[in-house]
PDB file of C-alpha atoms and ligand atoms in Angstrom:
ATOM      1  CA  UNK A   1     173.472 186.332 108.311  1.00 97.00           C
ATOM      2  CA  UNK A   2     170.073 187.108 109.896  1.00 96.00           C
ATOM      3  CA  UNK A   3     169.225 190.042 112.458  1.00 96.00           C
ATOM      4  CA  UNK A   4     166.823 190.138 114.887  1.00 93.00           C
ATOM      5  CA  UNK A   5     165.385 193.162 116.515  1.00 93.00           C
ATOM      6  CA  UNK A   6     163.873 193.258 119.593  1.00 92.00           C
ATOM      7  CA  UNK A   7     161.591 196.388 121.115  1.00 92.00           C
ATOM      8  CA  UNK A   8     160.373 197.174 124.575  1.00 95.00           C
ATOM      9  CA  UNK A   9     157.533 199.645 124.894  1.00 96.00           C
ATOM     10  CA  UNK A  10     157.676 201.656 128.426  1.00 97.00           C
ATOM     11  CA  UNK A  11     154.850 203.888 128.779  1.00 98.00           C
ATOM     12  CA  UNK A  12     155.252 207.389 130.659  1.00 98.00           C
ATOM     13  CA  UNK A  13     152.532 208.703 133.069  1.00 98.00           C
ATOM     14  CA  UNK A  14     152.464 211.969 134.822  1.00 98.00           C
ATOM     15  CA  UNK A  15     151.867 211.140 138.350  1.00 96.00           C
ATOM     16  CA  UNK A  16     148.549 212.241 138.629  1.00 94.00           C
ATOM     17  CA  UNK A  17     147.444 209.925 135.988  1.00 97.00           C
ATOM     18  CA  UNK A  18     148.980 206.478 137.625  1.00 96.00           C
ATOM     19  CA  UNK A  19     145.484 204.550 137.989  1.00 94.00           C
ATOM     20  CA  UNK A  20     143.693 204.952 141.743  1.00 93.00           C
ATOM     21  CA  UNK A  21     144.404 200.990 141.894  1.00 90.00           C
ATOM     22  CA  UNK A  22     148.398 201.821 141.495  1.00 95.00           C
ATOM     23  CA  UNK A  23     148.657 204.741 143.615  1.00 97.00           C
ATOM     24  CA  UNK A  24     148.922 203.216 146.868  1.00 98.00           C
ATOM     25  CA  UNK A  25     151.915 200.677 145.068  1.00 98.00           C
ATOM     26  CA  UNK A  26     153.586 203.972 144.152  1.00 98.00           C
ATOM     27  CA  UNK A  27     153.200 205.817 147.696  1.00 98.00           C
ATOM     28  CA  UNK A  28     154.271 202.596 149.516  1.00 98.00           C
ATOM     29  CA  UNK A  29     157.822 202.135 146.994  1.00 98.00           C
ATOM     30  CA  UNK A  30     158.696 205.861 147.913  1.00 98.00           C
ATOM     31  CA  UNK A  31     157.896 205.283 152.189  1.00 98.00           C
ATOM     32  CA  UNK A  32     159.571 201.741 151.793  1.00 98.00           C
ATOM     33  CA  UNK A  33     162.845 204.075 150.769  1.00 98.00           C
ATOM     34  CA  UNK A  34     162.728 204.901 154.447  1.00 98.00           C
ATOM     35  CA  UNK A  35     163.407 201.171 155.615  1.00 98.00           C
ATOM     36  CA  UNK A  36     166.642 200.980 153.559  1.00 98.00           C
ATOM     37  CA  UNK A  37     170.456 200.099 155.086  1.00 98.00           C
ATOM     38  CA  UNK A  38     172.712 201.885 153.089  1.00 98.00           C
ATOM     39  CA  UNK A  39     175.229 203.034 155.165  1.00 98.00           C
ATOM     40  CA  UNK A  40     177.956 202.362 152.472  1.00 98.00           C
ATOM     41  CA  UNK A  41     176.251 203.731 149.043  1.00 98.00           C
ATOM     42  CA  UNK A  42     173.765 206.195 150.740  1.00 98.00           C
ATOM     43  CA  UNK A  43     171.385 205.079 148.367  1.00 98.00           C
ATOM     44  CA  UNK A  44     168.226 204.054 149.274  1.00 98.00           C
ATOM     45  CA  UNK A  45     165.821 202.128 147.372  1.00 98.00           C
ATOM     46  CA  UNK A  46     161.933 201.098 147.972  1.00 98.00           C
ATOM     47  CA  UNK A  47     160.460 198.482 146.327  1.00 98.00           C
ATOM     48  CA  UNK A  48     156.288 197.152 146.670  1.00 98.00           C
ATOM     49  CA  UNK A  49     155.228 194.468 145.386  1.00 98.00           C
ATOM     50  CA  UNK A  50     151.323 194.630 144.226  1.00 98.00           C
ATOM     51  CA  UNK A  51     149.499 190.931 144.979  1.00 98.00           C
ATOM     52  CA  UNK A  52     146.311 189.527 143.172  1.00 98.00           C
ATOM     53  CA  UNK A  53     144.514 190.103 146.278  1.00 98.00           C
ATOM     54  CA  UNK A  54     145.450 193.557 146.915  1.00 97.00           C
ATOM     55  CA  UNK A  55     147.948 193.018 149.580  1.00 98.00           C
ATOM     56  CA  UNK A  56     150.627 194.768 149.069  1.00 98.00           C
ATOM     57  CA  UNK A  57     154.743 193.507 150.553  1.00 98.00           C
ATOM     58  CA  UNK A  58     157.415 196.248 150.624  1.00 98.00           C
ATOM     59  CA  UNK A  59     161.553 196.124 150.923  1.00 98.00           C
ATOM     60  CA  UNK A  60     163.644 198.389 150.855  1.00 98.00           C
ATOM     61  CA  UNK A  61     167.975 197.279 150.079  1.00 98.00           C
ATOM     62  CA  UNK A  62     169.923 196.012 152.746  1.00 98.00           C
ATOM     63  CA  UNK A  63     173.695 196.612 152.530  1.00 98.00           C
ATOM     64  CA  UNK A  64     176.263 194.519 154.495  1.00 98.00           C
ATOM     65  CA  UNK A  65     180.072 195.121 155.080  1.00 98.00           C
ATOM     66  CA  UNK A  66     180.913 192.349 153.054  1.00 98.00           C
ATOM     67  CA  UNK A  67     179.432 194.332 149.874  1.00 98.00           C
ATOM     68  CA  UNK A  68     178.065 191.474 148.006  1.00 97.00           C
ATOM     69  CA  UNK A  69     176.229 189.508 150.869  1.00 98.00           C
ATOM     70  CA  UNK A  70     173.409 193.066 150.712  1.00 98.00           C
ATOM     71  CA  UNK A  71     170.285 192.919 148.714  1.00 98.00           C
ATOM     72  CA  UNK A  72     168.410 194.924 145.906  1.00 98.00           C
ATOM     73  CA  UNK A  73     165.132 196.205 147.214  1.00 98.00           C
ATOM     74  CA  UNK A  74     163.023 194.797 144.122  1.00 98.00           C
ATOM     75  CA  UNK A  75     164.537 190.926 145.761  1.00 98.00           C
ATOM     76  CA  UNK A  76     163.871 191.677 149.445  1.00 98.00           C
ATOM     77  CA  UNK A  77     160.114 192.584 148.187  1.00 98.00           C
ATOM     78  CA  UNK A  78     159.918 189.615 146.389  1.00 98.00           C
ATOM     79  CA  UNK A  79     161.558 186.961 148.054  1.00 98.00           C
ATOM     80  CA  UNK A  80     159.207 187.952 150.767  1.00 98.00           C
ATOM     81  CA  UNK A  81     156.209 187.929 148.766  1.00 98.00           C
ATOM     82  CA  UNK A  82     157.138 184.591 147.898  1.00 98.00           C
ATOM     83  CA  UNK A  83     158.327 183.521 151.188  1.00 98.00           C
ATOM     84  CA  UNK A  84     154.669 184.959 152.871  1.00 98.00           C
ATOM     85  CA  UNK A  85     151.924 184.763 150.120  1.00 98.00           C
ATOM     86  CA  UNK A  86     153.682 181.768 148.101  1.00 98.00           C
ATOM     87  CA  UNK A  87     149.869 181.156 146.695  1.00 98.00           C
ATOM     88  CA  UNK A  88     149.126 184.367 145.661  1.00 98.00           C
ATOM     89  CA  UNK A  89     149.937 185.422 142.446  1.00 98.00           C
ATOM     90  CA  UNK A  90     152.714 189.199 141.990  1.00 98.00           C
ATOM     91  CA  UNK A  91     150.679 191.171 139.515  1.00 98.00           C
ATOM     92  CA  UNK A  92     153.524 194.666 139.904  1.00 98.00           C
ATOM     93  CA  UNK A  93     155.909 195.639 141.240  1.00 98.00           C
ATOM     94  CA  UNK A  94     156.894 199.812 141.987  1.00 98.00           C
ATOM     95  CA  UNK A  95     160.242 200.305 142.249  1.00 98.00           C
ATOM     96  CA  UNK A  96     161.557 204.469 144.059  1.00 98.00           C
ATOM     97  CA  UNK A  97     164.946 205.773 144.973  1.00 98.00           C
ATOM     98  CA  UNK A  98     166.283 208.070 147.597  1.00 98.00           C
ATOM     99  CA  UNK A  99     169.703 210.074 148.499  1.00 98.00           C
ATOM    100  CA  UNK A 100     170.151 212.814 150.375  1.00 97.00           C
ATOM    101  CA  UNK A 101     166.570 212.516 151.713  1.00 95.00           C
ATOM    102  CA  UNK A 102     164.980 213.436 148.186  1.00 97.00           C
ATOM    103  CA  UNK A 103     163.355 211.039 145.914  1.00 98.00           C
ATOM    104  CA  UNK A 104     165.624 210.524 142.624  1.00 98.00           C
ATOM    105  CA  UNK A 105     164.322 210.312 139.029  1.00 98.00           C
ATOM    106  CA  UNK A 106     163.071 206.314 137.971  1.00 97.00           C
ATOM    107  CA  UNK A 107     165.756 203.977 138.600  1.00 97.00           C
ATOM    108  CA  UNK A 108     165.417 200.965 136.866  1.00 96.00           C
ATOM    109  CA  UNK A 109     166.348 197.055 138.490  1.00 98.00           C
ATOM    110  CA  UNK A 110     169.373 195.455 137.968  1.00 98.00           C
ATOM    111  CA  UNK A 111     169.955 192.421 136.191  1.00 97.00           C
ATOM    112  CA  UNK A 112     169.949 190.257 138.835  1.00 97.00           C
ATOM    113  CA  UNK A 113     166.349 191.379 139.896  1.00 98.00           C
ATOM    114  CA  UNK A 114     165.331 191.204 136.719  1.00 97.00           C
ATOM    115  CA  UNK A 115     165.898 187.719 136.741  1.00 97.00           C
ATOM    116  CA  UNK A 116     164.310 187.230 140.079  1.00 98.00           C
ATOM    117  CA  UNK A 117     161.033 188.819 138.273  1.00 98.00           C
ATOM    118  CA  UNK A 118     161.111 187.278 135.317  1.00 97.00           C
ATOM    119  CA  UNK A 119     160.768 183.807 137.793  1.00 97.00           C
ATOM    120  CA  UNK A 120     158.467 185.672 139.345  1.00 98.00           C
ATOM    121  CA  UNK A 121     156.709 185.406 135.672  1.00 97.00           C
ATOM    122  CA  UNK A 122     157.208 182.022 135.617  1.00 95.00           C
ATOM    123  CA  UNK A 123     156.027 180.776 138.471  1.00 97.00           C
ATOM    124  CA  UNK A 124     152.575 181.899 138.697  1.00 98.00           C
ATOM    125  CA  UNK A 125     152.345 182.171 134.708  1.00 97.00           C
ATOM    126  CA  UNK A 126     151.303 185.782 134.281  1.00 98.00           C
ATOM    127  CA  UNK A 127     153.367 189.056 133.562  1.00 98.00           C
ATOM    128  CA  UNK A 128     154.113 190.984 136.334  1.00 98.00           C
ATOM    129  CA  UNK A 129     153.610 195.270 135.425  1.00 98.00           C
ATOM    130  CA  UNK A 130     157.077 197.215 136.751  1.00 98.00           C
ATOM    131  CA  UNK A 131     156.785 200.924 137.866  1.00 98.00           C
ATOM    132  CA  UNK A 132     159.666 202.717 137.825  1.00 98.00           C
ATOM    133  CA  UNK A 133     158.670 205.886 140.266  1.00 98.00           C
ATOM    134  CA  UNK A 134     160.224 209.635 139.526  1.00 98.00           C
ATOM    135  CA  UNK A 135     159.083 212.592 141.222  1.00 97.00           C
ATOM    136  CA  UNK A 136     157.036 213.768 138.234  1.00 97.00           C
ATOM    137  CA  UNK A 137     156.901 210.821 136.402  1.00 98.00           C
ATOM    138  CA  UNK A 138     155.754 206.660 136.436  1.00 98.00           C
ATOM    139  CA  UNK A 139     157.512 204.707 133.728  1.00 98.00           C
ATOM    140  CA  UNK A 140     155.518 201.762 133.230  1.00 98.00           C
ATOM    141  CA  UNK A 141     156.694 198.226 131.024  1.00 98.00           C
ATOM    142  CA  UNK A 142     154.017 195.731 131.133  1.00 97.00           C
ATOM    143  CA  UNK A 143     156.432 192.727 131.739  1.00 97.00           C
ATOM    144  CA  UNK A 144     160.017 191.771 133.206  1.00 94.00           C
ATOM    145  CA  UNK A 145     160.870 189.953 130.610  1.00 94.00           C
ATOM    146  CA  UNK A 146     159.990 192.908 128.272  1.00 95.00           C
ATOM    147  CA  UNK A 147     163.005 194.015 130.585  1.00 96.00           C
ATOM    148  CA  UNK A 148     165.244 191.189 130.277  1.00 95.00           C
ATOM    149  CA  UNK A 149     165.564 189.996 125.946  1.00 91.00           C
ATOM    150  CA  UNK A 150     167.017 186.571 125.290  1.00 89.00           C
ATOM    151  CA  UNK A 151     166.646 185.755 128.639  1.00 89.00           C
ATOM    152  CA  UNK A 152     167.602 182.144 130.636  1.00 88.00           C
ATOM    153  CA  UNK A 153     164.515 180.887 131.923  1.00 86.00           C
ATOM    154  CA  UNK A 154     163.168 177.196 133.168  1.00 86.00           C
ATOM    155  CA  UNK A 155     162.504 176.490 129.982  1.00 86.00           C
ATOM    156  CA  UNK A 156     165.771 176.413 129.214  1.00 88.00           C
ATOM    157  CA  UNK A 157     166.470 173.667 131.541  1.00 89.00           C
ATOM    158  CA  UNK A 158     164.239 171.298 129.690  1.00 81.00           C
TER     159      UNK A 158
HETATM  160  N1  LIG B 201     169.839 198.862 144.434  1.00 87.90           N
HETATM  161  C1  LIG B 201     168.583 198.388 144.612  1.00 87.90           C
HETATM  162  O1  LIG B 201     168.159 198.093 145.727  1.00 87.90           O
HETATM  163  N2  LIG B 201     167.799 198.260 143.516  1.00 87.90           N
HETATM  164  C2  LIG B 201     168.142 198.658 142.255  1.00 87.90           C
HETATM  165  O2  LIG B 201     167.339 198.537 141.350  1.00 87.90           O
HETATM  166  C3  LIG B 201     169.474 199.205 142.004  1.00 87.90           C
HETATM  167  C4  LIG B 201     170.414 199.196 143.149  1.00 87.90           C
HETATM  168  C5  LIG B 201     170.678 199.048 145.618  1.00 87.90           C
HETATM  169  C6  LIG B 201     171.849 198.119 145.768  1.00 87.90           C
HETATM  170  C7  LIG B 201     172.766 198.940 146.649  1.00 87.90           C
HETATM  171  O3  LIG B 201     172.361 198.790 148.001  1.00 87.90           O
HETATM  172  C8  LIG B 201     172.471 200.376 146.244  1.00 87.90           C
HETATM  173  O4  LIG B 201     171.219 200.356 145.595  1.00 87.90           O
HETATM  174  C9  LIG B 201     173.516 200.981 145.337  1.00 87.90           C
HETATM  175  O5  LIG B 201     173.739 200.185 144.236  1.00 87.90           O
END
């Protein structure tokens, strides 16, 4: 029998020291919160996606009736990254959460959208940095797949 471990290192910033380049990404996750349909969950999640050229895209989820046909935040932002700036590569991606109009501690993306990032990855062949936004707090890992071990990628359709 052999064992593997695997580690992910997520580094923890006070707010005030999140870099001037990745305080705007920040801000814009918590006001993308604002944009969110969650009637049903109440939940309301931002997501901004930083761009190599500085631009940065928001989303925010968008719940439907039909529970399953709504999106994660994290894949509205980056689906329309993609869809808009399919040439420009996703360097981050900040990630906040809202209920009850206040901001919630870091939330991390689910497993789906951790997919979507790790393609993200893929595509334009460089890791993409995730933010996960508190109130006090920025957790910080420097890759998705750091986020997503043992993971199915293209290369497994080789
Ligand atoms: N949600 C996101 O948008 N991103 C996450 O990382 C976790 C969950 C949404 C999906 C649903 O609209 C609501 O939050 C509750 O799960």
């Amino acid at each position: 029998m052999k064992e593997i471990r695997l580690e992910t290192k997520i580094s923890i910033y006070p707010l005030n020291e999140v870099s001037d380049e990745e305080q705007p990404l920040v801000r814009a996750a918590l006001k993308a919160t604002e944009h969110s349909y969650a009637p049903y969950s109440k939940f309301h999640v931002g997501a901004a996606v930083l761009l190599a050229d500085g631009t940065i895209v928001t989303g925010s989820n968008q719940e439907n009736a039909a529970y399953p046909s709504g999106l994660c935040a994290e894949r509205v932002a980056l689906f329309h990254a993609g869809h808009q700036y399919p040439d420009i590569p996703v360097v981050a991606l900040a990630i906040a959460a809202a209920t009850g109009g206040k901001q919630v501690e870091s939330i991390s993306p689910c497993g789906a959208c951790r997919q979507v990032l790790l393609e993200t990855e893929q595509r334009y062949g460089r890791p993409v940095k995730v933010l996960l936004c508190g109130t006090k707090e920025v957790m910080v890992a420097e890759s998705a797949a750091s986020l997503l071990p043992l993971c199915f990628g293209k290369e497994s359709l080789l």
